[in-house]
């Protein structure tokens, strides 16, 4: 145990003096997460603001009805009104992006209103994210108009508001905002963690095994009283630590980016901050630790097999894809944590994190994920130590 | 004391290696039934051309490789059954300085002292002595990467003997070094002998053999061709020079 610690401390010191390792482990995740999150947030905000402020071109086809509505809409500065277009033309113009909306009142709308019946108003538009935000403005106007008519009707019939409202329903959306954000951001977070964890662990793993072989220091180390097991574990702990540090630093970058943006509405900010609340972060990290142990074992095993630093790099590079694919699958909507997916490494961490962030994780499945990860990590360490004991591996190319 | 008893080591060959070597056999004998003894206070030279099996033999001595058959005892311990104890007794030096570029001489020497479980007082004492003797003090806290080859070799020597090992193993220690640096190593080997350590070193340089050897063995294609004292070797020579005699023995033209 003491020798493992000696090796660990030496390898840690050695790695921290390696600019490439430190850059990949700390600077890169911090800068990348900070910059990319900032860009993503800014772009998103600009998009929203743009759609909210943009002047809409709206065709209004009233067929000489709803004069009140026409007056209201013509007063709006954020809408250019087109009045002399028929319904068919309006539809074509929307398809050709010459119009944003067409609001069509039926020919007998005013008559229907006099009979206290319901008249249907059609709103034509071409759906896109951009229009979705702008549509809120049109809906709001129509809603206000509806309320006006309703109030008029109630006054005419001398009825109270409560008459049409026998039950006041306090509807509470159970798919909370947290849950919805969890779906989106929660899918992305583990992906980011896993990739940075891998990248941060990659250089120390290459340097501490293949690098040691290339510099021929491995012979001297192997002839020291430290056992192979102690040597592997010492190196291994440094690789694990590097991977976790890298992942944690990427969260810090993300957090800083969100904190730095002032334009985020208070409500949105609160939700995002709740995402990185201590409990979620700790739970996610606890999932990341065994995964990182497994990745470290894999990286170190590949690295010690390589003859040189360069060969190690070319062996490890394709592993990036092996790691990214299950993490990517976890980002796809509709893929849920089940008793089966809980057993698939990387994917299970990705899915479990998603559920942890949205607060819907089931205890049983979480335990299954932990069990799968711990077994995997244990097998990883066992394989790595066995691998280090093999003469044909350690002395390959020497 | 090192006792090598009927030592053999074979390596299996991959298909690629077999084609490269135009061989049909699935394995190659790197060391083939080799026996010899190195006594304390004597310098034992393992002489042989490249690929003779010198490094393999020395790696087995240092417990890095396991013998296929036969056994080796170093300082009274079996290299397979008591590998860790053997490693505690030896110092191992190769021609590559095998140092970590990002550490300083002090840190490297301390690292190996710690692995050998030396207490701080003994380490400091030994370090002071070695650093002064080798002239390391002036660059003791500079990174290895910034040192010259000669300086590195000195640090390597200090690293090898910091724990005052009973047995010292040198694997072609002077290959690729300039004359002055090579002299440092020759001096170190002599000092080790004076201190009563068991010294074994491998080389293919005849000059070093005549400078240092008490006992010697010639190894070629894994087989032991000669094993006796250096004086006897000189007496039985059939060729004019040591070099010619060596070439004659390994079956070349001389």
XYZ file of C-alpha atoms in Angstrom:
652
model
C 0.000 0.000 0.000
C 2.783 2.395 0.913
C 4.614 1.703 -2.342
C 1.432 2.264 -4.314
C 1.206 5.660 -2.636
C 4.856 6.439 -3.422
C 4.284 5.579 -7.080
C 1.001 7.485 -7.167
C 2.557 10.653 -5.754
C 5.522 10.480 -8.097
C 3.369 9.873 -11.168
C 1.034 12.669 -10.110
C 3.909 15.109 -9.765
C 5.339 13.954 -13.081
C 1.985 14.304 -14.865
C 1.243 17.715 -13.401
C 4.543 18.925 -14.794
C 3.529 17.785 -18.244
C 1.973 20.778 -19.999
C 0.007 18.625 -22.421
C -1.606 16.605 -19.633
C -2.486 19.693 -17.622
C -3.877 21.427 -20.677
C -6.062 18.472 -21.638
C -7.117 17.866 -18.053
C -7.901 21.387 -16.816
C -7.541 24.189 -19.344
C -9.279 22.558 -22.297
C -12.477 21.397 -20.550
C -12.766 24.700 -18.681
C -12.279 26.888 -21.728
C -14.282 24.698 -24.080
C -17.256 24.395 -21.773
C -17.189 28.069 -20.885
C -16.885 29.307 -24.432
C -19.281 26.833 -26.022
C -21.953 27.262 -23.365
C -21.661 31.013 -23.746
C -22.023 30.820 -27.498
C -24.972 28.443 -27.199
C -26.734 30.632 -24.622
C -26.108 33.862 -26.525
C -27.327 32.403 -29.789
C -30.409 31.021 -28.139
C -31.169 34.311 -26.439
C -30.678 36.282 -29.634
C -32.976 33.925 -31.466
C -35.696 34.339 -28.872
C -35.348 38.118 -28.777
C -35.361 38.291 -32.545
C -38.547 36.268 -32.888
C -40.210 38.340 -30.190
C -39.344 41.696 -31.721
C -39.571 40.892 -35.373
C -42.269 42.716 -37.323
C -44.706 40.123 -38.586
C -46.477 40.303 -41.892
C -50.057 39.296 -41.269
C -52.921 38.927 -43.729
C -56.278 39.637 -42.169
C -59.295 38.293 -44.015
C -62.355 39.436 -42.097
C -64.944 39.292 -44.853
C -66.236 42.567 -43.380
C -66.604 41.092 -39.893
C -64.839 41.635 -36.568
C -64.208 45.352 -36.969
C -62.999 45.637 -33.369
C -60.274 43.106 -33.979
C -59.214 44.871 -37.170
C -58.883 48.135 -35.250
C -56.792 46.534 -32.524
C -54.436 44.777 -34.911
C -53.941 47.796 -37.144
C -52.730 49.758 -34.134
C -49.874 47.309 -33.496
C -46.505 48.562 -34.585
C -44.967 45.085 -34.699
C -47.288 43.811 -37.386
C -47.668 44.818 -40.995
C -51.231 44.252 -41.992
C -52.255 43.045 -45.472
C -55.962 43.410 -46.020
C -56.786 42.784 -49.639
C -55.716 39.168 -50.024
C -58.056 36.224 -50.393
C -57.668 33.000 -48.431
C -56.145 30.925 -51.253
C -53.569 33.572 -52.114
C -52.648 33.973 -48.473
C -51.944 30.261 -48.175
C -49.652 30.392 -51.202
C -47.855 33.448 -49.886
C -47.172 31.710 -46.574
C -45.706 28.752 -48.430
C -43.441 31.146 -50.314
C -42.436 32.914 -47.073
C -44.021 36.187 -48.168
C -46.400 36.127 -45.242
C -45.968 34.986 -41.654
C -49.605 34.562 -40.701
C -53.065 34.724 -42.180
C -56.035 35.168 -39.880
C -59.352 34.236 -41.487
C -62.752 35.034 -40.037
C -65.768 33.241 -41.535
C -68.193 35.303 -43.657
C -70.997 35.038 -41.120
C -68.828 35.687 -38.036
C -70.702 38.770 -36.781
C -74.030 37.047 -37.308
C -72.916 34.031 -35.325
C -71.843 36.314 -32.513
C -75.249 37.956 -32.413
C -76.754 34.496 -31.901
C -74.303 33.830 -29.100
C -72.785 30.919 -31.009
C -69.213 29.926 -31.643
C -67.421 31.069 -34.753
C -64.197 29.441 -35.821
C -61.228 31.626 -36.717
C -58.407 30.015 -38.710
C -54.790 30.996 -38.306
C -52.480 29.830 -41.122
C -48.707 29.662 -40.666
C -45.718 27.546 -41.514
C -44.299 25.924 -38.423
C -40.717 26.478 -37.381
C -39.071 27.276 -34.060
C -38.953 30.894 -34.984
C -42.637 31.155 -35.845
C -43.576 29.172 -32.755
C -42.357 32.050 -30.575
C -44.007 34.694 -32.786
C -47.293 32.795 -32.815
C -47.671 33.569 -29.130
C -48.309 37.201 -30.103
C -51.122 36.259 -32.494
C -52.671 33.833 -30.004
C -52.549 36.450 -27.288
C -54.403 38.934 -29.477
C -57.088 36.437 -30.399
C -57.444 35.435 -26.758
C -57.914 39.050 -25.729
C -60.504 39.465 -28.455
C -62.288 36.347 -27.248
C -62.350 37.697 -23.701
C -63.783 41.013 -24.940
C -66.619 39.267 -26.731
C -67.262 37.053 -23.747
C -67.382 40.020 -21.374
C -69.811 41.783 -23.698
C -72.046 38.721 -23.759
C -71.998 38.421 -19.977
C -72.892 42.067 -19.537
C -75.751 41.786 -22.024
C -77.160 38.749 -20.198
C -76.374 40.350 -16.857
C -74.316 37.440 -15.729
C -71.384 37.263 -13.401
C -67.948 35.946 -14.427
C -68.492 33.036 -12.062
C -71.442 31.892 -14.175
C -69.192 30.605 -16.894
C -66.636 29.449 -14.415
C -68.364 26.925 -12.151
C -65.068 25.270 -11.355
C -61.829 27.104 -10.953
C -59.221 24.572 -12.098
C -55.783 25.117 -10.799
C -53.947 23.068 -13.353
C -50.446 22.110 -12.301
C -48.275 20.765 -15.047
C -46.651 17.642 -13.725
C -44.086 17.525 -16.473
C -42.234 20.204 -14.598
C -39.891 22.569 -16.276
C -37.105 20.820 -14.451
C -38.119 17.578 -16.045
C -38.262 19.058 -19.516
C -34.906 20.762 -19.148
C -33.587 17.526 -17.694
C -34.524 15.789 -20.924
C -32.553 18.204 -23.021
C -29.649 19.355 -20.885
C -29.561 16.141 -18.882
C -28.958 14.233 -22.077
C -26.122 16.519 -22.979
C -24.372 16.716 -19.607
C -23.332 13.063 -19.261
C -22.157 13.139 -22.847
C -19.919 16.063 -22.005
C -18.732 14.454 -18.763
C -17.865 11.162 -20.406
C -15.972 12.762 -23.251
C -13.949 15.046 -21.019
C -13.347 12.217 -18.587
C -11.908 10.165 -21.438
C -9.873 13.018 -22.866
C -8.438 14.019 -19.501
C -7.452 10.438 -18.708
C -6.004 9.763 -22.149
C -2.710 11.639 -21.946
C -1.624 10.487 -18.496
C -2.509 6.914 -19.503
C -0.355 7.132 -22.614
C 2.453 8.926 -20.828
C 2.569 6.674 -17.777
C 2.662 3.371 -19.664
C 3.731 3.707 -23.307
C 5.786 6.785 -22.463
C 7.600 4.900 -19.723
C 8.348 2.130 -22.202
C 9.623 4.602 -24.776
C 11.924 6.288 -22.262
C 13.043 2.813 -21.088
C 12.358 3.792 -17.489
C 10.030 0.814 -17.189
C 12.939 -1.632 -16.799
C 14.327 0.297 -13.871
C 10.913 0.557 -12.276
C 10.254 -3.161 -12.729
C 13.570 -4.000 -11.066
C 12.637 -1.935 -8.004
C 11.009 -3.634 -4.996
C 7.548 -2.404 -6.038
C 5.368 -5.251 -7.274
C 3.601 -5.135 -10.640
C 0.313 -4.733 -8.798
C 1.594 -1.705 -6.878
C 2.984 -0.162 -10.052
C -0.304 -0.603 -11.924
C -2.394 0.736 -9.061
C -0.182 3.769 -8.539
C -0.357 4.703 -12.190
C -3.980 3.796 -12.403
C -5.016 6.151 -9.604
C -3.365 9.076 -11.391
C -5.256 8.279 -14.596
C -8.569 8.023 -12.722
C -7.919 11.275 -10.892
C -7.084 13.032 -14.159
C -10.315 11.798 -15.778
C -12.501 12.890 -12.881
C -10.757 16.243 -12.538
C -11.355 16.864 -16.200
C -15.066 16.071 -15.910
C -15.477 18.217 -12.789
C -13.666 21.115 -14.430
C -16.049 20.902 -17.391
C -19.011 21.289 -15.001
C -17.311 24.315 -13.483
C -16.941 25.786 -16.984
C -20.619 25.190 -17.691
C -21.638 26.701 -14.360
C -19.496 29.792 -14.889
C -20.938 30.294 -18.353
C -24.516 30.194 -17.058
C -23.698 32.468 -14.135
C -22.034 34.972 -16.430
C -25.027 35.488 -18.699
C -27.187 38.297 -17.338
C -29.926 38.190 -19.969
C -31.245 34.826 -18.807
C -34.635 35.412 -17.229
C -34.571 34.870 -13.494
C -36.863 31.860 -13.734
C -34.677 30.169 -16.312
C -31.548 30.801 -14.321
C -33.063 29.273 -11.214
C -33.930 26.151 -13.146
C -30.457 25.818 -14.543
C -28.861 26.381 -11.180
C -31.113 23.732 -9.714
C -29.699 21.356 -12.320
C -26.279 21.761 -10.890
C -27.530 21.486 -7.330
C -25.237 19.613 -4.991
C -27.287 16.424 -4.809
C -27.529 15.923 -8.572
C -23.904 16.737 -9.097
C -22.756 14.367 -6.362
C -24.958 11.569 -7.659
C -23.720 12.086 -11.203
C -20.129 12.163 -10.051
C -20.597 8.969 -8.095
C -21.675 7.339 -11.348
C -18.753 8.830 -13.137
C -16.165 7.434 -10.723
C -16.629 3.727 -11.533
C -16.977 4.556 -15.223
C -13.756 6.501 -15.086
C -12.080 3.561 -13.339
C -13.150 1.338 -16.196
C -12.005 3.802 -18.860
C -8.674 4.231 -17.065
C -8.144 0.465 -16.944
C -8.929 0.230 -20.641
C -6.652 3.126 -21.562
C -3.779 1.920 -19.413
C -4.047 -1.623 -20.818
C -3.929 -0.345 -24.390
C -1.126 2.031 -23.568
C 1.160 -0.573 -21.980
C 0.639 -2.816 -24.986
C 1.906 -0.100 -27.347
C 5.586 0.060 -28.209
C 5.769 3.830 -28.185
C 3.921 7.003 -27.338
C 2.975 7.398 -30.963
C 1.624 3.880 -31.311
C -0.363 4.332 -28.113
C -1.947 7.471 -29.530
C -2.990 5.708 -32.703
C -4.456 2.788 -30.737
C -6.332 5.021 -28.317
C -7.710 7.510 -30.860
C -10.367 5.149 -32.308
C -11.498 4.406 -28.738
C -12.908 7.925 -28.709
C -15.640 6.751 -31.052
C -16.321 3.616 -29.014
C -16.924 5.878 -26.030
C -18.846 8.582 -27.867
C -21.408 6.342 -29.567
C -23.135 4.943 -26.459
C -23.029 8.428 -24.929
C -24.658 9.813 -28.087
C -27.368 7.148 -28.045
C -28.152 8.277 -24.518
C -28.796 11.773 -25.861
C -31.493 10.580 -28.242
C -35.052 11.156 -27.099
C -37.159 8.123 -26.313
C -34.344 5.949 -25.023
C -35.067 5.306 -21.387
C -33.271 3.704 -18.501
C -34.600 0.143 -18.203
C -33.336 -3.058 -16.609
C -31.586 -3.792 -19.922
C -30.094 -0.397 -20.740
C -28.912 -0.131 -17.119
C -26.418 -2.869 -17.927
C -24.819 -1.235 -20.976
C -21.723 0.686 -19.931
C -21.510 4.392 -20.772
C -25.105 4.361 -22.076
C -26.323 3.556 -18.559
C -24.411 6.498 -17.073
C -25.743 8.746 -19.805
C -29.354 7.701 -19.195
C -29.100 7.650 -15.419
C -27.646 11.162 -15.341
C -30.498 12.359 -17.497
C -32.979 10.991 -14.974
C -31.038 12.261 -11.989
C -31.114 15.784 -13.389
C -34.844 15.638 -14.049
C -35.375 14.022 -10.650
C -37.142 10.912 -11.975
C -34.512 8.278 -11.206
C -35.848 5.033 -9.727
C -33.854 3.614 -6.839
C -33.873 0.042 -8.157
C -32.490 1.018 -11.543
C -29.891 3.293 -9.995
C -28.653 0.391 -7.890
C -28.519 -1.775 -10.995
C -26.453 0.855 -12.802
C -24.063 1.053 -9.834
C -23.763 -2.729 -9.685
C -23.057 -2.975 -13.422
C -20.473 -0.212 -13.196
C -18.721 -1.625 -10.148
C -18.450 -5.070 -11.696
C -17.117 -3.478 -14.859
C -14.596 -1.387 -12.925
C -13.438 -4.425 -10.936
C -13.008 -6.486 -14.108
C -11.123 -3.538 -15.629
C -8.647 -3.339 -12.757
C -8.233 -7.112 -12.663
C -7.574 -7.271 -16.397
C -5.147 -4.384 -16.258
C -3.051 -5.971 -13.483
C -3.051 -9.352 -15.234
C -2.074 -7.590 -18.435
C 0.837 -5.843 -16.703
C 2.124 -9.186 -15.473
C 2.433 -10.572 -18.985
C 5.992 -10.551 -20.273
C 4.935 -10.390 -23.924
C 2.913 -7.246 -23.202
C 5.349 -5.346 -21.017
C 8.354 -6.172 -23.159
C 6.558 -5.903 -26.480
C 8.906 -4.102 -28.837
C 11.738 -3.883 -26.289
C 26.233 -13.971 -4.965
C 24.401 -14.966 -8.128
C 23.876 -18.625 -8.977
C 22.499 -19.335 -12.441
C 21.535 -22.982 -12.771
C 20.670 -24.550 -16.150
C 18.746 -21.435 -17.140
C 16.651 -21.508 -20.321
C 14.238 -18.978 -21.718
C 12.165 -19.305 -24.849
C 9.939 -16.708 -26.458
C 7.026 -17.631 -28.643
C 7.102 -16.125 -32.109
C 4.197 -14.478 -33.819
C 3.427 -15.415 -37.412
C 4.912 -12.130 -38.570
C 8.128 -12.716 -36.631
C 8.373 -16.231 -38.082
C 8.205 -14.905 -41.619
C 10.725 -12.222 -40.808
C 13.156 -14.736 -39.391
C 12.385 -17.354 -42.067
C 11.768 -19.795 -39.233
C 9.159 -22.542 -38.944
C 9.444 -23.173 -35.220
C 6.864 -21.519 -33.007
C 9.377 -20.354 -30.426
C 12.952 -19.216 -30.151
C 15.471 -20.091 -27.427
C 16.871 -16.786 -26.224
C 18.813 -18.464 -23.408
C 19.665 -22.145 -23.699
C 20.845 -24.125 -20.653
C 23.137 -21.490 -19.194
C 24.888 -21.948 -15.820
C 27.390 -19.699 -14.055
C 28.171 -18.215 -10.667
C 29.116 -14.645 -9.722
C 30.859 -14.177 -6.381
C 30.878 -11.087 -4.149
C 33.893 -8.809 -4.633
C 34.330 -9.977 -8.206
C 33.361 -8.540 -11.556
C 31.606 -10.996 -13.846
C 31.448 -10.091 -17.532
C 28.846 -11.447 -19.884
C 30.308 -11.089 -23.349
C 28.373 -11.650 -26.548
C 27.315 -10.125 -29.840
C 23.969 -8.361 -30.258
C 21.018 -10.686 -29.783
C 23.100 -13.312 -27.959
C 20.749 -13.430 -24.958
C 22.656 -11.130 -22.601
C 19.766 -8.767 -21.893
C 17.340 -11.639 -21.451
C 19.655 -13.289 -18.912
C 20.045 -10.045 -16.978
C 16.314 -9.355 -17.062
C 15.714 -12.793 -15.568
C 18.271 -11.975 -12.852
C 16.354 -8.799 -12.101
C 13.033 -10.772 -11.941
C 11.526 -8.899 -14.891
C 11.232 -12.126 -16.877
C 10.524 -15.622 -15.611
C 12.753 -18.515 -16.738
C 11.237 -21.229 -18.917
C 13.324 -23.789 -17.061
C 16.222 -23.767 -14.618
C 16.609 -21.299 -11.782
C 18.483 -18.245 -10.600
C 19.344 -17.347 -7.009
C 20.354 -13.784 -6.233
C 21.709 -12.914 -2.769
C 20.240 -16.149 -1.491
C 16.737 -15.642 -2.928
C 14.995 -17.388 -5.803
C 14.088 -14.944 -8.593
C 10.663 -16.513 -9.125
C 9.503 -17.454 -5.632
C 11.078 -14.529 -3.800
C 11.122 -11.943 -6.567
C 10.388 -8.995 -4.314
C 13.265 -9.834 -1.964
C 15.596 -10.192 -4.942
C 14.580 -6.770 -6.218
C 15.332 -5.311 -2.801
C 18.933 -6.506 -3.112
C 19.801 -5.383 -6.630
C 20.665 -2.215 -8.490
C 19.962 -2.288 -12.235
C 21.540 0.006 -14.801
C 21.223 -0.003 -18.584
C 22.798 2.099 -21.298
C 19.707 4.261 -21.507
C 19.755 6.608 -18.568
C 16.123 5.711 -17.855
C 15.282 8.894 -16.013
C 12.108 10.956 -15.849
C 12.637 14.214 -17.745
C 10.216 16.228 -15.655
C 11.755 15.345 -12.283
C 14.960 16.625 -10.698
C 17.933 14.414 -9.724
C 17.001 14.772 -6.062
C 13.418 13.722 -6.711
C 14.392 10.699 -8.785
C 16.907 9.431 -6.284
C 14.390 9.986 -3.482
C 11.730 8.079 -5.459
C 13.880 4.955 -5.704
C 15.062 5.282 -2.113
C 11.415 5.381 -1.029
C 10.576 2.337 -3.119
C 13.430 0.554 -1.383
C 11.964 1.604 1.943
C 14.992 3.615 3.079
C 14.462 5.795 6.125
C 15.104 9.504 5.737
C 18.292 9.703 7.778
C 20.010 6.914 5.886
C 18.828 8.372 2.591
C 20.161 11.841 3.336
C 23.502 10.432 4.417
C 23.865 8.227 1.353
C 22.616 10.946 -0.992
C 25.119 13.476 0.347
C 27.925 10.996 -0.153
C 26.944 9.966 -3.694
C 26.060 13.462 -4.911
C 29.399 14.769 -3.697
C 31.335 11.862 -5.178
C 29.644 12.154 -8.559
C 29.451 15.948 -8.564
C 25.652 16.067 -8.839
C 25.172 18.818 -6.224
C 25.487 21.707 -8.676
C 22.518 20.470 -10.751
C 20.643 18.511 -8.100
C 17.481 20.595 -8.428
C 17.394 21.130 -12.167
C 14.946 19.131 -14.315
C 16.515 16.063 -15.925
C 15.301 17.180 -19.348
C 17.643 20.162 -19.137
C 20.768 18.131 -18.274
C 23.538 16.893 -20.573
C 24.007 13.199 -21.324
C 26.972 13.015 -18.949
C 25.028 14.621 -16.104
C 22.121 12.255 -16.704
C 24.426 9.249 -16.558
C 25.716 10.414 -13.184
C 22.171 10.699 -11.864
C 21.472 7.240 -13.250
C 24.422 5.854 -11.300
C 23.266 7.544 -8.112
C 19.766 6.150 -8.662
C 21.136 2.609 -9.169
C 23.174 2.449 -5.974
C 21.320 4.821 -3.644
C 20.084 1.874 -1.561
C 23.584 0.338 -1.375
C 22.587 -2.880 -3.159
C 24.359 -6.163 -2.557
C 24.216 -7.087 -6.239
C 24.664 -4.695 -9.146
C 23.488 -5.573 -12.670
C 24.730 -3.534 -15.619
C 23.187 -4.191 -19.027
C 25.577 -2.803 -21.652
C 26.038 0.288 -19.524
C 28.448 2.175 -21.784
C 26.811 1.783 -25.187
C 26.468 5.123 -26.914
C 28.300 7.109 -24.257
C 31.321 9.329 -24.866
C 34.688 8.237 -23.424
C 34.521 10.482 -20.377
C 31.053 9.378 -19.374
C 31.916 5.740 -20.072
C 34.867 6.165 -17.701
C 32.456 7.185 -14.938
C 30.690 3.880 -15.352
C 33.934 1.890 -15.421
C 34.941 3.654 -12.211
C 31.578 2.859 -10.635
C 31.937 -0.826 -11.504
C 35.387 -0.879 -9.913
C 34.111 0.897 -6.780
C 31.312 -1.640 -6.453
C 33.885 -4.432 -6.551
C 35.986 -2.676 -3.913
C 32.955 -2.445 -1.631
C 32.550 -6.218 -1.895
C 29.393 -6.163 -4.017
C 28.547 -8.841 -6.548
C 28.891 -7.215 -9.957
C 27.650 -8.584 -13.279
C 27.820 -6.603 -16.467
C 27.190 -7.356 -20.093
C 29.057 -5.866 -23.011
C 30.280 -6.476 -26.530
C 33.250 -4.168 -26.150
C 36.522 -6.114 -25.708
C 38.355 -3.185 -24.183
C 35.998 -3.142 -21.209
C 36.462 -6.857 -20.695
C 40.209 -6.523 -20.261
C 39.769 -3.450 -18.065
C 37.390 -5.014 -15.594
C 36.850 -8.737 -15.773
C 37.667 -11.178 -13.037
C 35.371 -13.910 -14.299
C 33.805 -14.000 -17.734
C 31.327 -15.901 -19.857
C 30.852 -15.790 -23.601
C 27.305 -16.236 -24.775
C 26.202 -16.690 -28.366
C 22.771 -17.619 -29.755
C 21.647 -18.253 -26.204
C 24.351 -20.837 -25.494
C 27.303 -20.520 -23.153
C 30.558 -20.912 -25.135
C 33.064 -20.094 -22.431
C 32.974 -19.667 -18.655
C 36.122 -19.238 -16.615
C 38.428 -16.512 -15.341
C 39.724 -13.791 -17.626
C 43.300 -14.921 -16.912
C 42.486 -18.410 -18.172
C 40.937 -16.895 -21.282
C 44.181 -15.091 -22.043
C 46.191 -18.282 -21.481
C 44.125 -20.481 -23.798
C 43.900 -17.923 -26.623
C 44.620 -19.312 -30.095
C 44.313 -15.942 -31.881
C 46.541 -12.892 -31.572
C 44.120 -10.452 -29.982
C 41.197 -10.811 -27.567
C 38.870 -9.582 -30.280
C 40.056 -12.175 -32.794
C 39.769 -14.899 -30.199
C 36.202 -13.840 -29.428
C 35.236 -13.884 -33.106
C 36.879 -17.277 -33.510
C 34.862 -18.617 -30.573
C 31.488 -17.383 -31.802
C 32.233 -18.993 -35.150
C 33.094 -15.999 -37.276
C 36.134 -15.697 -39.550
C 39.361 -14.718 -37.741
